[in-house]
Amino acid sequence: MAGKCSFCHHRTTEGMLPACVGTCVTSARYFGDLNDPDSDISKKLASGSGEVLNSDLGLSPSLYYFDLSAAEAMPDSVA
Ligand code: SF4
């Protein structure tokens, strides 16, 4: 059975972080309210390095990647 990420709705509506964000030992994921300029994710995006996939499609997704260009340049066996 395939499942789709729910952004851990059952956790975030209770004030908790998504499970994958809260347990990531390398802090590879950020989660927060983009409408709150004081949230960690807003501050991270303000640094100017956030990118979205397929930006040419103009879909305005709310999932951003950092250092995406560097990751895309890696060989598949490394990325
Ligand atoms: S743990 Fe992460 S990937 Fe899985 S549903 Fe929650 S937010 Fe989505």
Short mmCIF file of C-alpha atoms and ligand atoms in Angstrom, two decimals:
data_model
loop_
_atom_site.label_atom_id
_atom_site.label_comp_id
_atom_site.label_asym_id
_atom_site.label_seq_id
_atom_site.Cartn_x
_atom_site.Cartn_y
_atom_site.Cartn_z
CA MET A 1 0.00 0.00 0.00
CA ALA A 2 1.33 3.42 -0.90
CA GLY A 3 0.89 6.34 1.44
CA LYS A 4 1.24 10.06 1.06
CA CYS A 5 2.89 12.38 3.54
CA SER A 6 0.27 14.01 5.73
CA PHE A 7 2.81 16.36 7.31
CA CYS A 8 1.90 14.42 10.44
CA HIS A 9 -1.41 16.25 10.79
CA HIS A 10 -2.22 14.22 13.90
CA ARG A 11 0.97 15.52 15.56
CA THR A 12 1.17 19.11 14.28
CA THR A 13 -2.42 19.87 15.27
CA GLU A 14 -1.35 18.93 18.80
CA GLY A 15 1.61 21.31 18.70
CA MET A 16 4.23 18.65 18.03
CA LEU A 17 6.75 18.51 15.20
CA PRO A 18 6.30 15.96 12.41
CA ALA A 19 7.91 12.68 13.45
CA CYS A 20 10.61 12.84 10.79
CA VAL A 21 11.55 16.39 11.77
CA GLY A 22 11.67 15.71 15.49
CA THR A 23 13.73 12.55 15.19
CA CYS A 24 16.22 13.51 12.47
CA VAL A 25 19.64 13.36 14.12
CA THR A 26 21.18 15.67 11.52
CA SER A 27 18.41 18.30 11.61
CA ALA A 28 18.01 17.90 7.87
CA ARG A 29 14.38 19.02 7.92
CA TYR A 30 12.71 22.22 9.03
CA PHE A 31 9.00 22.62 9.60
CA GLY A 32 6.96 25.63 10.52
CA ASP A 33 4.55 28.38 9.65
CA LEU A 34 5.63 30.34 6.59
CA ASN A 35 3.18 33.07 7.57
CA ASP A 36 5.06 33.63 10.84
CA PRO A 37 8.18 35.70 10.14
CA ASP A 38 9.65 34.59 13.48
CA SER A 39 9.37 30.84 12.75
CA ASP A 40 12.55 28.87 12.18
CA ILE A 41 11.55 28.02 8.63
CA SER A 42 10.80 31.64 7.76
CA LYS A 43 14.20 32.67 9.11
CA LYS A 44 15.88 29.85 7.17
CA LEU A 45 14.15 30.90 3.94
CA ALA A 46 15.06 34.52 4.56
CA SER A 47 18.68 33.44 4.14
CA GLY A 48 17.79 33.25 0.43
CA SER A 49 18.97 29.76 -0.47
CA GLY A 50 15.64 27.89 -0.54
CA GLU A 51 14.61 26.40 -3.88
CA VAL A 52 11.52 24.57 -5.10
CA LEU A 53 11.38 21.72 -7.59
CA ASN A 54 10.18 22.54 -11.10
CA SER A 55 9.88 26.26 -10.35
CA ASP A 56 9.24 26.86 -14.06
CA LEU A 57 5.77 25.37 -13.61
CA GLY A 58 4.75 28.25 -11.33
CA LEU A 59 2.87 26.01 -8.89
CA SER A 60 4.09 27.82 -5.74
CA PRO A 61 4.73 24.71 -3.63
CA SER A 62 5.43 25.13 0.07
CA LEU A 63 8.19 22.51 0.17
CA TYR A 64 11.63 24.05 -0.18
CA TYR A 65 15.05 22.50 -0.62
CA PHE A 66 18.37 23.95 0.43
CA ASP A 67 21.50 23.32 -1.61
CA LEU A 68 19.29 21.68 -4.22
CA SER A 69 21.61 22.58 -7.09
CA ALA A 70 24.53 20.90 -5.34
CA ALA A 71 22.44 17.80 -4.63
CA GLU A 72 21.28 17.59 -8.24
CA ALA A 73 24.90 17.78 -9.40
CA MET A 74 25.84 14.71 -7.31
CA PRO A 75 26.03 11.33 -8.98
CA ASP A 76 22.93 9.26 -8.23
CA SER A 77 24.97 6.82 -6.15
CA VAL A 78 25.94 9.65 -3.76
CA ALA A 79 22.74 11.73 -3.68
S1 SF4 B 1 6.91 11.41 9.44
FE1 SF4 B 1 7.46 13.03 7.97
S2 SF4 B 1 7.23 12.05 5.94
FE2 SF4 B 1 6.07 10.80 7.43
S3 SF4 B 1 3.96 11.61 7.39
FE3 SF4 B 1 5.07 12.67 9.04
S4 SF4 B 1 5.83 14.55 8.06
FE4 SF4 B 1 5.28 13.13 6.43
#
